Coordinates of C-alpha atoms in Angstrom, one line a residue:
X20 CA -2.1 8.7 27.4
X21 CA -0.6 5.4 26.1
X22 CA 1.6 6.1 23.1
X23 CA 1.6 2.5 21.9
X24 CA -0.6 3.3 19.3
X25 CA 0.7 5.8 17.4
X26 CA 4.5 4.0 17.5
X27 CA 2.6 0.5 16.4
X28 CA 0.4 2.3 13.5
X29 CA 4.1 4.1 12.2
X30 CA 6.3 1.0 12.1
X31 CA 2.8 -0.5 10.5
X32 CA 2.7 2.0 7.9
X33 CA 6.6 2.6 7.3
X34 CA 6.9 -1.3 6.6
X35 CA 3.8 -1.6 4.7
X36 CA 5.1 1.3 2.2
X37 CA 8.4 -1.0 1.7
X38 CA 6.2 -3.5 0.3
X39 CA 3.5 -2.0 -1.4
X40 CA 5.3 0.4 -3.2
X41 CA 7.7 -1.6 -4.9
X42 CA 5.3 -4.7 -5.4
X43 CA 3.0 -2.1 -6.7
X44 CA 5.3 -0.5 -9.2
X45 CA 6.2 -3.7 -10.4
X46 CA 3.2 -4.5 -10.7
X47 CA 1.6 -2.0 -12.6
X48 CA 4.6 -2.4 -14.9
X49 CA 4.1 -5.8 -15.8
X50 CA 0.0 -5.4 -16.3
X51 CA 0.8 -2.4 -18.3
X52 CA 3.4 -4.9 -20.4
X53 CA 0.6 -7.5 -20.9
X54 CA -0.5 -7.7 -24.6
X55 CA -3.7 -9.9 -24.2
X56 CA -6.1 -7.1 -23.0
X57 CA -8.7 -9.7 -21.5
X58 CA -6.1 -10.7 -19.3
X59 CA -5.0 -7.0 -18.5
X60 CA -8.7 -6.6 -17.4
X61 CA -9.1 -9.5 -15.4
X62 CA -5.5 -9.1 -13.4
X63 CA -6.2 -5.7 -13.3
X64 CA -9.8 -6.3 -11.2
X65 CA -7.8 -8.9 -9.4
X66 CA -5.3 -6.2 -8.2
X67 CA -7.9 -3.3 -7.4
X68 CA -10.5 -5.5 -5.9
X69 CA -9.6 -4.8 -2.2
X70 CA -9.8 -0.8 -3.1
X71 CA -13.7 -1.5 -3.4
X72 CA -14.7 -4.5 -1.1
X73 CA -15.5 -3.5 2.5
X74 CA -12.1 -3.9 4.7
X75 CA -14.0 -6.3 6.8
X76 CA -14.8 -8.5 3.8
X77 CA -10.8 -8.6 3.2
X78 CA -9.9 -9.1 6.2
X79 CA -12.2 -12.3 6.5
X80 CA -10.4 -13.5 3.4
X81 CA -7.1 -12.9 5.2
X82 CA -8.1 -14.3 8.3
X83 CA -9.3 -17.5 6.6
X84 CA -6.2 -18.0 5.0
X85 CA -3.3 -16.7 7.4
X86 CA -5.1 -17.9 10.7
X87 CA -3.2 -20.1 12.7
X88 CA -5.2 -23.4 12.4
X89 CA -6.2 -22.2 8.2
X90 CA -3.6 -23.4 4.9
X91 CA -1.4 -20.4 4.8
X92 CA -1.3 -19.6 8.8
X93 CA -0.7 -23.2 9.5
X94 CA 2.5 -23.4 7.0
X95 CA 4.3 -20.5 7.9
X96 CA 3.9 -21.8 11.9
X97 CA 5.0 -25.5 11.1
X98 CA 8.0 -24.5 8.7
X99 CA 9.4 -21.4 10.2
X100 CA 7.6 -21.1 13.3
X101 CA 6.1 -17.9 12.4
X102 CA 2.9 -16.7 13.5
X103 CA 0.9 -14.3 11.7
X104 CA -2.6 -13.9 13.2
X105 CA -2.7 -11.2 16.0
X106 CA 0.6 -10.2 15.9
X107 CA 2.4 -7.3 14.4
X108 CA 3.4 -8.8 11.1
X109 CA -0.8 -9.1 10.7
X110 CA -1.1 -5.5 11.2
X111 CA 1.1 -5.4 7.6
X112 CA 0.0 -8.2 6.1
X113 CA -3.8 -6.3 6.5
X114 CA -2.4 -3.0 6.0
X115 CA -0.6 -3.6 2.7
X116 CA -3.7 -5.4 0.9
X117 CA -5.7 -2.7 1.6
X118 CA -3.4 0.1 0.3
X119 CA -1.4 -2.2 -2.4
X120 CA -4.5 -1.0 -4.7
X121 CA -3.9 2.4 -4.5
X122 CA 0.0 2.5 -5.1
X123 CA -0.7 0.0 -8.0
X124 CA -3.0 2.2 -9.5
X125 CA -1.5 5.2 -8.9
X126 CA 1.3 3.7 -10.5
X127 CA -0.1 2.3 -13.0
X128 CA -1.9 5.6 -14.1
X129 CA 1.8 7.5 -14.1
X130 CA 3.0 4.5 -16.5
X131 CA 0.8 4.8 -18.6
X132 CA 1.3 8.3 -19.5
X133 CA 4.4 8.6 -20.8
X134 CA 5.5 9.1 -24.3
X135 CA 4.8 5.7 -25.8
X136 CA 6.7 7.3 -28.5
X137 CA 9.8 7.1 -26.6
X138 CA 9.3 3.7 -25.4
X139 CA 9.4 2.6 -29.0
X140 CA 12.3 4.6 -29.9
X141 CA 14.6 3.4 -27.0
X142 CA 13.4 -0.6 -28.4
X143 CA 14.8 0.4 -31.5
X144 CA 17.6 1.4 -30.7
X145 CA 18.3 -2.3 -28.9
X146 CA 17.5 -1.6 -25.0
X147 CA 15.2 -4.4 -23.0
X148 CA 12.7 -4.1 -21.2
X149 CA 14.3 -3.8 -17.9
X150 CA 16.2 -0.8 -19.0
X151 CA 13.7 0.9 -21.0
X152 CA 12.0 0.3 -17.7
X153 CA 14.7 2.3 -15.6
X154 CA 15.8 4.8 -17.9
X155 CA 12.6 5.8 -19.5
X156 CA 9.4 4.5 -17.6
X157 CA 10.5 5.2 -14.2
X158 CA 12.1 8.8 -14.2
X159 CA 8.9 10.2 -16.3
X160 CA 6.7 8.4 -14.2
X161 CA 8.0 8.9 -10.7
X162 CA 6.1 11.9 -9.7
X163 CA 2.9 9.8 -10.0
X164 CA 4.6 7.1 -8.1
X165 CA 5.8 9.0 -5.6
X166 CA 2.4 10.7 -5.0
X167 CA 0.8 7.0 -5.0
X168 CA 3.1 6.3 -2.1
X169 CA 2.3 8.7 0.0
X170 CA -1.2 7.8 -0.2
X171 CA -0.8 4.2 0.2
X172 CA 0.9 5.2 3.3
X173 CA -2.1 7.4 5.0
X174 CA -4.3 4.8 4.0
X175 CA -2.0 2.1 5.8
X176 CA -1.7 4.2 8.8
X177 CA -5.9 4.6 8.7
X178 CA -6.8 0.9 8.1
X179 CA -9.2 0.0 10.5
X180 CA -11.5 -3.3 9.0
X181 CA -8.8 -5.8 7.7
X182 CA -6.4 -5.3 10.9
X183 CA -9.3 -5.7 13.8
X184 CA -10.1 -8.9 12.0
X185 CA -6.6 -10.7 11.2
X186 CA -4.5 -8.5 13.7
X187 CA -7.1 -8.0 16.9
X188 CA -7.0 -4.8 18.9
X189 CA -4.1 -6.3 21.5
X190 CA -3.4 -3.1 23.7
X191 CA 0.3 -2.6 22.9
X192 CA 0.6 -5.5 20.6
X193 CA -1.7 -5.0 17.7
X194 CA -3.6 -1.9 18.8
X195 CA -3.3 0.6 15.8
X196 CA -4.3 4.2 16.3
X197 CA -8.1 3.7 14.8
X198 CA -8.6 0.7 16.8
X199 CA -6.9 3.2 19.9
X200 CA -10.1 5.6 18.6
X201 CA -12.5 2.5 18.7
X202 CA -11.8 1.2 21.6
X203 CA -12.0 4.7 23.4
X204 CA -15.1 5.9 22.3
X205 CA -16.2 2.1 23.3
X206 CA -14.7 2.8 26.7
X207 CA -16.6 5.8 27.1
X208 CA -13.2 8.1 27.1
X209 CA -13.3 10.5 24.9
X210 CA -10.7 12.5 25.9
X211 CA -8.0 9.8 24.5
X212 CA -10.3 9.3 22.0
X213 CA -9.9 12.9 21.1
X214 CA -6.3 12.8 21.1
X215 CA -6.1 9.7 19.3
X216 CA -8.1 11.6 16.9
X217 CA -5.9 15.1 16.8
X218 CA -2.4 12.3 16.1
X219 CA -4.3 10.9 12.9
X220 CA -5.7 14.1 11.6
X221 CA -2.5 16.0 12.1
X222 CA -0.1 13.1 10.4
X223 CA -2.6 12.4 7.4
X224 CA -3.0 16.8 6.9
X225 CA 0.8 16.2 6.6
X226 CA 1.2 13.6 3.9
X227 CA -1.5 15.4 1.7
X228 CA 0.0 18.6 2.4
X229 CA 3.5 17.2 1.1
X230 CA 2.2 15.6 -1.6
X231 CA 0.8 18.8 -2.9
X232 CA 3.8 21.0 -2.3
X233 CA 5.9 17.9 -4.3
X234 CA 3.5 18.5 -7.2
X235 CA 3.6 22.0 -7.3
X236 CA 7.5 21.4 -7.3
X237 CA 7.1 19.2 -10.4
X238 CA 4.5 21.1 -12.1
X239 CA 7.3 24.3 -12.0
X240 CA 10.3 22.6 -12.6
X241 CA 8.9 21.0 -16.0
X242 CA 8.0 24.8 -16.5
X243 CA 11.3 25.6 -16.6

């Protein structure tokens, strides 16, 4: 059984958490900060709007734009000699649009549910932004964070759509675990396919299994 897989979907999801989940916080911060609420409705659809288009659909966007002969694609080749398209740093590129969504909402639900009333307490007493943003915004809210994150990283680790069309499926370059399950079953094997399978299963169980034990830890320490 080739291994590749699963070690190319983890380094795929572990860096694809690093980004979304800060980019996402911030994120969510600043949309929650916006005063205008048109324009907190139209950034907000722009944010979420790879939660609800088909991954293929996304990954046709990316692929048009970070290709190697398209605008983006092009640049990054000609000024640092980077190539993105069907290599590894596609598989994250794909990976984190698809999941940002989820982490931004996620944290942008927790934000909004704490105590305004301390927000406006700790501005009159002099604090920014910034720090009412650290002291007060981010401790209340990291529990919903937290459990955004863990689900923007099983949903890295199960994106399928956006990586087969920016990233390929290049057998030990590319190949994620779904496109290891895709291109079993296509091979008729369904033994690796099986296994493939038991990896994904076994790994997501574990993240939602965490993240409900971390909840129940929350729920009975504010108890206390």
């Amino acid at each position: 059984m080739d291994f590749s897989p699963l070690w190319i979907s983890l380094h795929t999801a572990c860096a694809t958490i690093g980004i979304v989940f800060f980019l996402g916080v911030v994120a969510a911060w600043w949309v929650e900060g916006l005063r205008s609420e048109t324009l907190k409705i139209l950034v907000d659809g722009v944010f979420t709007l790879p939660m609800v288009l088909p991954p293929t659909v996304a990954g046709f966007f990316l692929l048009f734009f970070f290709g190697n002969n398209r605008i983006v694609g092009r640049f990054f080749i000609d000024a640092f000699g980077v190539q993105i398209a069907f290599t590894w740093l596609a598989t994250v590129l794909a990976a984190a649009v698809i999941s940002f969504p989820l982490m931004y909402r996620s944290a942008r639900g927790a934000l909004a549910q704490v105590d305004k009333g301390m927000l406006e307490a700790a501005r009159s007493l002099g604090l920014g932004e910034w720090r009412i943003f650290w002291r007060i915004h981010l401790p209340n809210a990291l529990p919903g964070i937290i459990s955004g994150g863990l689900l923007a990283f099983a949903r890295g680790l199960g994106e399928f759509g956006a990586t087969a069309m920016l990233a390929g499926n290049i057998a030990g370059k590319t190949r994620t675990l779904p496109l290891a399950v895709y291109s079993a079953v296509a091979a008729g094997d369904w033994d690796a396919a099986g296994k493939y399978v038991a990896i994904i299963v076994a790994i997501c169980s574990a993240v939602v299994i965490g993240l409900n034990l971390y909840l129940y830890y929350c729920k009975k320490r504010q108890e206390r």
